[in-house]
Coordinates of C-alpha atoms in Angstrom, one line a residue:
X1 CA -55.2 -25.4 36.3
X2 CA -55.4 -26.6 32.8
X3 CA -54.4 -24.0 31.6
X4 CA -50.8 -24.3 34.1
X5 CA -50.4 -27.7 33.4
X6 CA -50.9 -27.6 29.4
X7 CA -48.2 -24.2 29.8
X8 CA -45.5 -26.2 31.7
X9 CA -44.6 -28.3 28.7
X10 CA -44.0 -25.2 27.0
X11 CA -42.2 -24.0 29.5
X12 CA -39.5 -27.1 29.7
X13 CA -39.1 -26.9 25.8
X14 CA -37.9 -23.1 26.5
X15 CA -35.8 -23.4 28.9
X16 CA -33.8 -26.1 27.0
X17 CA -33.6 -24.1 23.8
X18 CA -32.3 -21.1 26.1
X19 CA -29.4 -23.9 27.8
X20 CA -28.6 -25.2 24.1
X21 CA -29.0 -21.8 22.7
X22 CA -27.2 -19.7 25.3
X23 CA -25.3 -22.5 27.7
X24 CA -24.1 -25.3 25.1
X25 CA -20.8 -22.7 23.2
X26 CA -20.2 -22.1 27.2
X27 CA -19.5 -25.9 28.5
X28 CA -17.8 -26.1 25.1
X29 CA -15.4 -23.8 25.9
X30 CA -14.1 -25.9 28.7
X31 CA -14.0 -29.0 26.6
X32 CA -11.9 -27.0 24.2
X33 CA -9.7 -26.2 27.0
X34 CA -8.8 -29.9 27.3
X35 CA -8.5 -31.0 23.9
X36 CA -5.7 -31.0 21.9
X37 CA -6.2 -30.1 17.9
X38 CA -8.3 -28.0 16.2
X39 CA -12.5 -28.2 16.9
X40 CA -13.4 -30.8 14.5
X41 CA -10.8 -32.8 14.2
X42 CA -8.8 -35.5 15.8
X43 CA -6.9 -35.1 19.1
X44 CA -6.0 -36.0 22.8
X45 CA -7.3 -34.6 26.1
X46 CA -4.7 -33.2 28.9
X47 CA -3.5 -30.2 30.0
X48 CA -1.1 -29.2 27.3
X49 CA -3.3 -26.2 26.3
X50 CA -3.0 -24.8 29.9
X51 CA 0.5 -26.1 30.0
X52 CA 1.6 -23.3 27.0
X53 CA -0.3 -20.6 28.5
X54 CA 0.1 -20.6 31.7
X55 CA 3.6 -21.6 31.5
X56 CA 4.6 -19.2 29.4
X57 CA 5.6 -16.0 31.5
X58 CA 4.2 -13.2 29.0
X59 CA 0.7 -14.4 29.8
X60 CA 1.2 -13.3 33.9
X61 CA 2.9 -9.9 32.6
X62 CA -0.5 -9.6 30.4
X63 CA -2.5 -10.1 32.9
X64 CA -1.1 -7.6 34.6
X65 CA -1.3 -4.9 32.1
X66 CA -5.0 -6.0 31.3
X67 CA -6.0 -5.8 34.8
X68 CA -4.3 -1.9 35.0
X69 CA -5.8 -0.6 31.7
X70 CA -9.5 -2.2 32.9
X71 CA -8.7 0.2 36.2
X72 CA -7.9 3.3 34.3
X73 CA -10.8 2.9 31.5
X74 CA -13.6 2.1 34.1
X75 CA -12.0 4.7 36.9
X76 CA -12.7 7.4 33.5
X77 CA -15.9 6.1 32.9
X78 CA -17.6 5.6 36.2
X79 CA -16.4 9.0 37.5
X80 CA -17.5 11.1 34.5
X81 CA -20.7 9.3 33.8
X82 CA -21.3 9.6 37.3
X83 CA -20.5 13.2 37.1
X84 CA -22.6 14.3 33.9
X85 CA -25.5 12.3 35.2
X86 CA -25.4 13.9 38.6
X87 CA -25.0 17.4 36.4
X88 CA -28.2 16.4 34.2
X89 CA -30.6 15.1 37.0
X90 CA -30.0 16.8 40.1
X91 CA -28.8 20.7 38.9
X92 CA -30.0 23.4 37.1
X93 CA -27.0 23.0 34.2
X94 CA -28.0 24.1 31.1
X95 CA -28.8 21.3 28.7
X96 CA -29.8 18.7 29.9
X97 CA -31.4 16.9 27.2
X98 CA -28.8 17.4 24.8
X99 CA -26.5 15.9 27.4
X100 CA -28.8 12.7 27.1
X101 CA -29.1 12.7 23.1
X102 CA -25.3 13.3 23.2
X103 CA -24.6 10.5 25.4
X104 CA -26.6 8.0 23.8
X105 CA -25.3 9.1 20.8
X106 CA -21.8 7.7 21.4
X107 CA -23.4 4.8 23.2
X108 CA -25.0 3.9 20.1
X109 CA -21.3 4.5 17.4
X110 CA -19.4 0.8 17.3
X111 CA -16.3 1.3 19.5
X112 CA -13.7 0.9 16.5
X113 CA -14.9 4.8 15.4
X114 CA -13.1 5.7 18.2
X115 CA -10.1 3.9 17.8
X116 CA -9.7 4.8 14.2
X117 CA -10.7 7.9 14.7
X118 CA -8.3 8.7 17.6
X119 CA -5.2 6.8 15.7
X120 CA -5.9 9.5 12.6
X121 CA -6.0 12.3 15.0
X122 CA -2.9 11.2 17.1
X123 CA -1.1 11.1 14.1
X124 CA 1.8 12.7 12.4
X125 CA -0.9 14.5 10.1
X126 CA -3.5 14.6 12.4
X127 CA -5.9 17.4 14.2
X128 CA -4.4 17.4 18.0
X129 CA -1.3 16.6 15.9
X130 CA -1.5 20.0 14.3
X131 CA -2.5 21.6 18.0
X132 CA 0.0 20.3 20.1
X133 CA 2.7 20.6 17.5
X134 CA 5.9 18.3 18.3
X135 CA 8.7 17.4 21.0
X136 CA 12.7 18.4 20.6
X137 CA 13.0 14.8 19.4
X138 CA 10.0 14.8 16.5
X139 CA 7.9 13.0 18.1
X140 CA 4.1 13.7 18.6
X141 CA 3.4 15.4 22.4
X142 CA 0.3 12.7 22.6
X143 CA 0.1 9.3 20.5
X144 CA -3.2 7.2 21.3
X145 CA -0.6 4.0 20.3
X146 CA 0.6 4.6 24.0
X147 CA -1.1 3.5 27.9
X148 CA -2.5 6.6 27.9
X149 CA -3.6 6.5 24.6
X150 CA -5.3 3.5 25.1
X151 CA -6.8 4.0 28.1
X152 CA -8.2 7.3 26.8
X153 CA -9.9 6.4 24.2
X154 CA -11.2 3.4 25.8
X155 CA -12.8 5.3 28.8
X156 CA -14.2 7.9 26.3
X157 CA -17.1 5.6 25.7
X158 CA -17.4 4.0 28.7
X159 CA -18.3 7.4 30.4
X160 CA -21.7 7.0 28.0
X161 CA -22.4 3.3 29.0
X162 CA -22.2 4.4 32.4
X163 CA -24.4 7.9 32.2
X164 CA -27.0 5.9 31.1
X165 CA -26.6 3.7 33.5
X166 CA -26.2 6.1 36.5
X167 CA -28.9 8.2 35.3
X168 CA -32.3 6.6 36.8
X169 CA -30.0 5.7 40.5
X170 CA -29.0 9.2 40.9
X171 CA -32.4 10.5 39.6
X172 CA -34.1 8.8 42.2
X173 CA -32.2 9.9 45.4
X174 CA -34.0 11.1 48.1
X175 CA -33.5 14.6 48.8
X176 CA -35.3 14.5 52.6
X177 CA -32.1 12.8 53.8
X178 CA -29.6 15.6 52.4
X179 CA -31.7 18.3 54.1
X180 CA -31.1 16.4 57.4
X181 CA -27.8 15.9 57.2
X182 CA -27.2 19.6 55.8
X183 CA -29.2 20.9 58.8
X184 CA -27.5 18.7 61.4
X185 CA -24.3 20.6 60.3
X186 CA -23.2 18.6 57.3
X187 CA -21.5 20.5 54.9
X188 CA -22.2 19.6 50.9
X189 CA -19.1 17.8 50.8
X190 CA -19.5 15.4 53.9
X191 CA -23.5 15.1 53.0
X192 CA -22.5 13.9 49.8
X193 CA -19.6 11.2 50.9
X194 CA -21.2 10.1 54.1
X195 CA -25.3 10.2 52.4
X196 CA -25.0 9.4 48.5
X197 CA -22.3 7.2 47.7
X198 CA -23.6 4.9 50.6
X199 CA -26.5 4.7 49.3
X200 CA -25.0 4.2 45.4
X201 CA -22.9 1.9 46.8
X202 CA -24.7 -1.1 45.6
X203 CA -25.1 0.3 41.9
X204 CA -22.2 1.9 41.9
X205 CA -20.1 -1.8 42.9
X206 CA -22.2 -3.5 40.3
X207 CA -21.4 -1.3 37.3
X208 CA -17.7 -0.6 38.8
X209 CA -17.5 -4.7 38.1
X210 CA -19.8 -4.5 35.0
X211 CA -17.1 -1.7 33.7
X212 CA -14.3 -3.6 34.9
X213 CA -15.2 -6.8 32.7
X214 CA -16.5 -4.8 29.3
X215 CA -12.8 -3.1 29.7
X216 CA -11.1 -6.7 30.3
X217 CA -12.6 -8.0 27.5
X218 CA -12.4 -5.4 25.3
X219 CA -10.9 -6.1 21.9
X220 CA -11.1 -3.4 19.1
X221 CA -9.4 -0.8 20.9
X222 CA -6.5 -3.1 22.0
X223 CA -6.5 -4.2 18.6
X224 CA -6.2 -1.2 16.5
X225 CA -4.2 1.1 19.1
X226 CA -2.4 -1.0 21.6
X227 CA -0.8 -4.4 19.1
X228 CA 0.8 -1.5 16.8
X229 CA 2.5 0.2 20.1
X230 CA 3.8 -3.6 20.8
X231 CA 0.7 -3.2 24.1
X232 CA -1.0 -6.2 24.6
X233 CA -3.5 -7.1 26.9
X234 CA -5.5 -10.8 27.3
X235 CA -8.1 -10.0 24.2
X236 CA -5.2 -9.5 22.1
X237 CA -3.3 -12.2 23.3
X238 CA -6.1 -14.6 23.1
X239 CA -6.3 -13.7 19.3
X240 CA -2.9 -13.8 18.4
X241 CA -3.4 -17.7 19.4
X242 CA -6.1 -17.8 17.0
X243 CA -4.0 -16.1 14.6
X244 CA -0.7 -17.5 14.2
X245 CA 0.6 -20.6 13.0
X246 CA -0.1 -23.2 14.7
X247 CA -3.0 -22.1 16.1
X248 CA -3.4 -22.9 19.6
X249 CA -7.0 -23.4 20.3
X250 CA -6.6 -24.9 23.7
X251 CA -4.3 -22.9 24.8
X252 CA -6.6 -19.9 23.8
X253 CA -9.7 -21.5 25.4
X254 CA -7.6 -21.9 28.3
X255 CA -6.8 -18.3 28.9
X256 CA -10.6 -17.5 28.1
X257 CA -11.2 -19.6 31.3
X258 CA -9.1 -17.8 33.3
X259 CA -10.7 -14.4 32.1
X260 CA -14.3 -15.7 33.1
X261 CA -13.0 -17.1 36.6
X262 CA -11.9 -13.2 37.2
X263 CA -14.9 -12.1 36.1
X264 CA -17.2 -14.6 38.2
X265 CA -15.2 -13.8 41.2
X266 CA -15.5 -10.3 41.4
X267 CA -19.0 -10.8 41.5
X268 CA -19.2 -12.9 44.5
X269 CA -16.3 -10.7 46.5
X270 CA -19.0 -8.3 45.4
X271 CA -21.8 -10.1 47.2
X272 CA -20.6 -10.7 49.8
X273 CA -19.1 -7.5 50.7
X274 CA -22.6 -5.6 50.0
X275 CA -24.5 -8.7 52.5
X276 CA -27.9 -7.7 53.5
X277 CA -27.4 -4.1 54.0
X278 CA -30.5 -1.7 53.5
X279 CA -30.3 0.7 50.7
X280 CA -33.5 1.5 50.0
X281 CA -34.3 5.2 49.5
X282 CA -37.8 5.2 46.9
X283 CA -40.9 4.6 49.5
X284 CA -44.7 5.4 50.4
X285 CA -43.8 9.0 50.9
X286 CA -43.5 11.7 48.8
X287 CA -40.1 13.1 48.5
X288 CA -38.5 16.3 46.7
X289 CA -36.8 15.9 43.3
X290 CA -36.3 19.1 42.0
X291 CA -33.1 20.5 40.6
X292 CA -30.7 21.9 42.6
X293 CA -28.9 25.5 42.0
X294 CA -25.7 25.4 41.6
X295 CA -25.7 28.9 40.8
X296 CA -22.7 30.1 38.7
X297 CA -21.1 26.2 39.0
X298 CA -23.5 25.4 36.4
X299 CA -21.6 26.9 33.6
X300 CA -18.6 25.2 34.7
X301 CA -21.0 22.1 34.2
X302 CA -21.7 22.8 30.8
X303 CA -18.6 23.8 29.8
X304 CA -17.6 19.6 31.5
X305 CA -19.8 18.9 28.7
X306 CA -18.9 20.5 26.3
X307 CA -15.6 19.7 26.6
X308 CA -16.1 15.9 26.5
X309 CA -18.6 15.6 23.3
X310 CA -15.7 17.6 21.4
X311 CA -12.9 14.9 22.7
X312 CA -15.6 12.2 22.0
X313 CA -17.5 12.8 19.8
X314 CA -17.1 15.9 17.2
X315 CA -13.1 15.7 16.8
X316 CA -13.1 12.6 16.1
X317 CA -15.7 12.8 13.2
X318 CA -14.1 15.8 12.2
X319 CA -11.3 13.8 11.7
X320 CA -12.8 11.2 9.5
X321 CA -14.9 13.3 7.0
X322 CA -11.5 15.0 6.6
X323 CA -9.3 11.8 6.0
X324 CA -12.1 10.5 3.8
X325 CA -11.7 13.5 1.5
X326 CA -7.9 13.1 1.0
X327 CA -6.8 11.4 -1.7
X328 CA -4.1 9.4 0.8
X329 CA -4.4 10.0 4.5
X330 CA -1.9 12.9 5.4
X331 CA -1.9 14.5 2.0
X332 CA -3.1 17.8 1.4
X333 CA -6.5 17.8 -1.3
X334 CA -10.1 16.5 -1.7
X335 CA -11.7 13.9 -3.7
X336 CA -15.1 11.7 -3.0
X337 CA -13.4 9.0 -5.2
X338 CA -13.3 7.0 -2.3
X339 CA -16.8 7.5 -1.6
X340 CA -17.8 6.5 -5.5
X341 CA -15.3 3.6 -5.5
X342 CA -16.5 1.6 -2.5
X343 CA -20.3 2.1 -3.6
X344 CA -19.0 0.5 -6.7
X345 CA -16.9 -2.2 -5.4
X346 CA -18.4 -5.9 -4.9
X347 CA -16.8 -6.9 -1.4
X348 CA -17.7 -3.4 -0.3
X349 CA -21.7 -3.9 -0.7
X350 CA -21.2 -7.5 -0.2
X351 CA -19.8 -6.1 3.6
X352 CA -22.9 -4.0 3.6
X353 CA -25.1 -6.3 2.9
X354 CA -24.0 -9.2 5.5
X355 CA -23.9 -5.9 8.0
X356 CA -27.6 -5.1 7.8
X357 CA -28.4 -8.6 7.6
X358 CA -27.3 -9.1 11.1
X359 CA -27.8 -6.0 12.4
X360 CA -31.1 -6.2 12.1
X361 CA -32.0 -9.5 12.4
X362 CA -29.7 -10.0 15.5
X363 CA -31.6 -6.6 17.2
X364 CA -34.4 -7.6 16.1
X365 CA -34.4 -11.8 17.6
X366 CA -32.5 -10.8 21.0
X367 CA -35.3 -8.4 21.7
X368 CA -38.2 -11.0 21.0
X369 CA -36.2 -13.6 23.5
X370 CA -35.3 -11.3 26.0
X371 CA -39.6 -9.9 25.9
X372 CA -40.6 -13.5 25.8
X373 CA -37.9 -14.3 28.5
X374 CA -39.0 -11.7 31.0
X375 CA -42.2 -12.4 30.8
X376 CA -41.7 -16.1 31.5
X377 CA -40.0 -14.8 34.2
X378 CA -42.3 -12.3 35.9
X379 CA -45.6 -14.1 34.7
X380 CA -44.4 -18.0 35.5
X381 CA -45.1 -19.8 39.1
X382 CA -43.5 -22.3 37.7
X383 CA -39.9 -23.2 40.2
X384 CA -37.5 -23.4 37.0
X385 CA -39.2 -19.8 35.4
X386 CA -36.4 -17.4 36.0
X387 CA -33.5 -19.5 35.2
X388 CA -33.6 -18.5 31.5
X389 CA -33.0 -14.9 32.9
X390 CA -30.1 -16.3 34.7
X391 CA -28.5 -18.2 32.3
X392 CA -28.9 -15.1 29.6
X393 CA -26.9 -13.1 32.1
X394 CA -24.4 -15.5 32.9
X395 CA -23.5 -14.6 29.2
X396 CA -22.7 -10.6 30.4
X397 CA -19.6 -12.1 31.9
X398 CA -17.9 -13.8 28.7
X399 CA -16.3 -11.2 26.1
X400 CA -16.7 -11.1 22.5
X401 CA -14.0 -12.7 21.8
X402 CA -14.3 -15.5 24.3
X403 CA -17.8 -16.3 22.8
X404 CA -17.0 -16.6 19.5
X405 CA -14.3 -19.2 20.3
X406 CA -16.8 -21.1 22.3
X407 CA -19.2 -20.7 19.1
X408 CA -16.1 -22.6 17.4
X409 CA -15.7 -25.3 19.9
X410 CA -19.5 -25.7 20.0
X411 CA -20.4 -25.5 16.0
X412 CA -17.2 -27.4 14.6
X413 CA -17.7 -30.3 16.7
X414 CA -21.2 -31.4 15.8
X415 CA -21.0 -32.8 12.1
X416 CA -24.2 -31.2 11.3
X417 CA -23.4 -28.4 12.6
X418 CA -19.9 -28.2 11.2
X419 CA -21.6 -26.3 7.5
X420 CA -22.9 -23.2 10.0
X421 CA -19.0 -22.1 10.0
X422 CA -17.8 -19.0 8.0
X423 CA -21.3 -18.7 6.6
X424 CA -23.3 -15.6 7.8
X425 CA -25.7 -17.8 9.7
X426 CA -23.1 -18.3 12.8
X427 CA -22.3 -14.5 12.9
X428 CA -26.1 -13.7 13.4
X429 CA -25.7 -16.6 16.5
X430 CA -23.3 -15.0 18.0
X431 CA -24.5 -11.8 17.8
X432 CA -27.6 -12.8 19.2
X433 CA -26.4 -14.6 22.4
X434 CA -24.2 -11.5 23.0
X435 CA -26.4 -8.7 22.6
X436 CA -29.8 -10.5 23.8
X437 CA -28.4 -9.8 27.5
X438 CA -28.4 -5.6 26.8
X439 CA -32.1 -6.6 25.4
X440 CA -33.5 -8.1 28.3
X441 CA -32.3 -5.2 31.1
X442 CA -33.9 -2.6 28.2
X443 CA -37.2 -4.9 28.3
X444 CA -37.4 -6.2 31.8
X445 CA -38.6 -3.1 33.1
X446 CA -41.9 -2.3 30.7
X447 CA -42.6 -5.6 30.7
X448 CA -43.5 -5.7 34.8
X449 CA -45.3 -2.7 34.6
X450 CA -47.8 -4.1 32.6
X451 CA -50.7 -5.2 34.8
X452 CA -51.9 -8.5 34.7
X453 CA -55.6 -7.2 34.6
X454 CA -55.2 -6.2 31.3
X455 CA -53.9 -9.8 29.9
X456 CA -56.8 -11.5 32.4
X457 CA -59.8 -9.2 30.9
X458 CA -58.1 -10.3 27.0
X459 CA -58.5 -14.1 28.3
X460 CA -61.8 -13.6 30.0
X461 CA -63.0 -12.1 26.7
X462 CA -61.9 -14.6 24.4
X463 CA -58.7 -13.6 23.5
X464 CA -55.9 -16.6 22.4
X465 CA -52.7 -15.8 23.7
X466 CA -51.7 -14.7 20.2
X467 CA -54.3 -12.0 19.8
X468 CA -53.3 -11.0 24.0
X469 CA -50.1 -10.6 22.7
X470 CA -50.7 -8.8 19.4
X471 CA -53.5 -6.4 20.7
X472 CA -52.3 -5.5 24.4
X473 CA -48.8 -6.5 25.4
X474 CA -47.1 -5.6 21.6
X475 CA -48.5 -2.1 21.3
X476 CA -47.9 -1.2 25.3
X477 CA -43.9 -1.7 24.8
X478 CA -43.8 -1.3 21.1
X479 CA -41.6 1.9 22.0
X480 CA -39.3 0.2 24.1
X481 CA -39.3 -2.5 21.8
X482 CA -38.3 -0.7 18.9
X483 CA -35.3 0.9 20.9
X484 CA -33.5 -2.0 22.4
X485 CA -34.1 -3.4 19.0
X486 CA -32.0 -0.5 17.1
X487 CA -29.2 -0.2 19.9
X488 CA -28.9 -4.0 20.0
X489 CA -29.1 -3.6 16.3
X490 CA -26.2 -1.3 16.3
X491 CA -23.8 -3.0 18.5
X492 CA -24.8 -6.0 16.5
X493 CA -23.6 -3.9 13.2
X494 CA -20.2 -2.5 14.5
X495 CA -19.2 -5.7 16.8
X496 CA -15.8 -6.6 15.6
X497 CA -14.9 -9.1 17.8
X498 CA -17.2 -11.8 16.6
X499 CA -17.2 -11.2 12.9
X500 CA -12.9 -11.2 13.2
X501 CA -13.2 -15.2 14.3
X502 CA -16.1 -16.4 12.6
X503 CA -16.9 -14.7 9.1
X504 CA -15.1 -15.7 5.8
X505 CA -14.2 -13.4 2.9
X506 CA -17.5 -13.3 2.0
X507 CA -19.2 -13.1 5.6
X508 CA -17.5 -10.1 6.0
X509 CA -19.0 -6.9 7.9
X510 CA -18.4 -4.0 7.3
X511 CA -16.5 -3.1 10.7
X512 CA -14.3 -6.3 9.4
X513 CA -13.7 -4.4 6.3
X514 CA -12.4 -1.2 7.9
X515 CA -10.7 -3.1 10.4
X516 CA -8.3 -4.7 7.4
X517 CA -8.4 -1.5 5.2
X518 CA -6.9 0.3 8.0
X519 CA -4.6 -2.3 9.5
X520 CA -4.2 -4.8 6.8
X521 CA -3.8 -1.8 4.1
X522 CA -2.8 0.4 4.7
X523 CA -5.7 2.7 3.5
X524 CA -6.7 4.3 6.3
X525 CA -9.2 7.3 4.1
X526 CA -10.6 4.5 2.5
X527 CA -11.3 3.1 5.8
X528 CA -12.4 6.1 7.5
X529 CA -14.8 6.7 4.1
X530 CA -16.5 3.4 4.9
X531 CA -17.2 4.0 8.6
X532 CA -18.8 7.1 7.6
X533 CA -21.1 5.4 5.5
X534 CA -21.9 2.8 8.1
X535 CA -22.8 5.4 10.6
X536 CA -24.9 7.4 7.8
X537 CA -26.9 4.4 7.3
X538 CA -27.4 3.6 11.1
X539 CA -28.1 7.1 11.6
X540 CA -31.1 6.6 8.8
X541 CA -32.0 3.3 10.2
X542 CA -32.6 4.6 13.6
X543 CA -34.7 7.9 12.4
X544 CA -36.9 5.0 11.2
X545 CA -37.5 3.1 13.9
X546 CA -37.7 6.3 15.9
X547 CA -40.7 7.7 13.9
X548 CA -42.3 4.1 14.5
X549 CA -41.4 4.5 18.2
X550 CA -43.2 8.2 17.9
X551 CA -46.2 6.6 15.7
X552 CA -46.9 3.6 18.6
X553 CA -47.0 5.9 21.3
X554 CA -49.3 8.8 19.1
X555 CA -51.4 6.0 18.3
X556 CA -51.3 4.6 21.9
X557 CA -52.0 8.2 23.1
X558 CA -55.1 8.6 20.7
X559 CA -56.5 5.5 21.7
X560 CA -56.5 6.3 25.5
X561 CA -58.1 10.1 24.7
X562 CA -60.7 8.0 23.1
X563 CA -61.7 5.4 25.9
X564 CA -61.4 8.7 27.9
X565 CA -63.7 11.2 25.9
X566 CA -66.1 8.0 25.8
X567 CA -66.3 7.5 29.5
X568 CA -66.8 11.4 29.9
X569 CA -69.6 11.3 27.7
X570 CA -71.6 8.5 28.9
X571 CA -70.7 9.2 32.9
X572 CA -73.4 11.4 34.3
X573 CA -72.7 15.4 35.8
X574 CA -71.3 15.4 39.1
X575 CA -74.3 16.6 41.6
X576 CA -77.0 15.1 39.3
X577 CA -79.3 12.3 40.7
X578 CA -79.1 9.1 38.7
X579 CA -83.1 8.9 38.8
X580 CA -83.8 12.2 37.4
X581 CA -85.9 12.5 34.4
X582 CA -83.1 12.8 31.7
X583 CA -83.5 13.3 27.7
X584 CA -82.6 10.0 25.9
X585 CA -82.4 10.9 22.6
X586 CA -82.4 7.9 20.6
X587 CA -79.5 6.4 19.5
X588 CA -78.7 5.8 15.5
X589 CA -76.8 3.0 13.9
X590 CA -73.8 5.2 13.4
X591 CA -73.9 6.0 17.4
X592 CA -73.7 2.2 18.2
X593 CA -70.8 1.1 16.0
X594 CA -69.0 4.2 17.2
X595 CA -69.9 3.0 20.6
X596 CA -69.2 -0.5 19.9
X597 CA -66.0 0.3 18.2
X598 CA -64.3 2.8 21.5
X599 CA -65.2 -0.5 23.2
X600 CA -63.4 -3.1 21.3
X601 CA -60.4 -1.0 21.8

C-alpha cells in the first residue's frame, strides 16, 4: 500500500509532463488561429485568420483535391498491402520472407526518396521516359508531375505501410470459418467477401482512416511533384501561407484546425458505424493456420511482388545511382565529383551531423517514452494511468507540417523557450513528438507480454525498481527496443515537413538540403548523391542495431538454456523414488559458485 501511495506523485508528474510535451503545442495551435501577427509578437484576437483562409475559394477546391488525392493513395495502399500480405502469410507463394524484408526496407526509406527518384525517372532523360518514349507532341508519356504521378508515387510507400500493419490480422484469420463456408457450398470468392472481409472490417476501416490521415497531411511528395505541376493540396497550401510574404500564421493555423477536425470526425464515424459488433476469431480452441496451396497462381503472386519491388525500390535506386554519377543530370558521362565535393562541403557535413543527432536521439527518446507509457498503462491501477497513452495517440491525427506550426506557436510565445527556435533542439523536440506514437505501437505488445511475476519476484528478492528494469525488463524487450529505435530514428532522419519550418541555415538536415539542391538550386545530380549517402549511412546504422539485437537475443537464449540445464541436472530421474539411496558426491567450491551464478541470472 505504501508503495502504491509513493507511486502516485510520480504518476501525476509523468502525466503533467506528457500533457505539457504533447498537448501544449496543440492548444497553442488553437490559440494561434484566433490571433493575428507572428508568434512572439504583438497581435490582436479575432477571426481574420479564418476569414482569410476560408473566404478564399481556392481553399475549398484545394480541400476537394486533397480528399481525392488521399482517397487515391489509400486505395492503392490498402489494396496492394492487403493482397501482398495475403500472398505472403496465407498462401504458398515463393519468397514470402523476401516480401517482408522488402516491405520493411521500403517502409524505412524516407518519402523524399520516392518523390525525387520518380521525378528523375519520368524526366526528359529518365529511365521510364527512355523505355516508354515520348508522344507525338514531344511530351513524356508518363509524367510524375501530374495527378496520376502524384497518387502513384505516394501510393508506393503506402503499400509497404499497409502490408506491415495487415500481416498480423491476416495471419490470425481462423481457417475453420472458411472451411465451414466452403463445405456449405459457397465459392472462394463468396467466402472471401462474406467471411474474411467482415472479420477484418475493424482492422481495414482503422487502417483506411490511418492511411487517409497520413495522405491528407503528407507534404514531401506534394511539395516536390505537385507544386511544380500547379497541384496544391492542404499541406502545401498551409506551407504556402508560411513561405510567402506576408506570412499568415493565423490563416495557416485555421486551415490546420480544419484538417484536424476532419480527421477526428472520421474516427468518430468509424466508431459509430462499427458499434458493438463482435469480430472475435482467435479463441481457446485450436485452428488451422497452414498456408493454402494456390497452384500455378503462386507464380502470378510472385510476379506481382517483383513488379512492385521493381517500381518502388529497384528502378528508383538505379535512377538515383545513374543521376548521381552524371556531371549534370541528364548529361552523358560518369563522374565521382559530386560525392567528393559533398564530403568536403562544410554545410553538407554539418547537415549530416544534424541528421544523425536528431535521428539517433529522437528515436531513442521516443522509444524510451513509449516503453514508459506502455508500462504505466499496463501496470498502474490508477484511474489516470491510461491518459498519457491517449494524449500520445491524439498526435497521430496531426500532420507533420501542422505539428511544426504548433511547435512554432508554443515555443515562440514563451520568452524562456523562444531561444530554442531555429536550433537543432526544437527540431529534435518536434521529431520526438511525431514518432513517439509509432514507437508506442511497436513496444506496447512486448511490454504487455511481460508477466508480472517476473517483476514481483525481483522486488521480493530485494531488487530496486532500477535494478528490476535493467536486469529483467530491458533484456527481455531489448530486441524490440532496438527495432523501434531504428524505425523511429530513420523516420526522424528522413523527415522534411518538420525541418522545413523549424530549421535555420545552421541546423539544416540532409532531407532539407536534398530538397534545396533538387528544387531551389536545380542540381539534381548532387541531390541524388547526397540522398544515396544518407541511405547508405542509414543502412550501416540499421546493420549495427540489427547485430546488437541478435546479440541480445543470443544472450537471452543462452541464459534460458543455462537455466534449463541446471534444472535438468538437479531434477531426479523419472520414476525414481525420492527416498532412494543415491550417491551424493561431495560438492566442490567451483560447483557451489556455478550454481550460485546460475541462480542469480
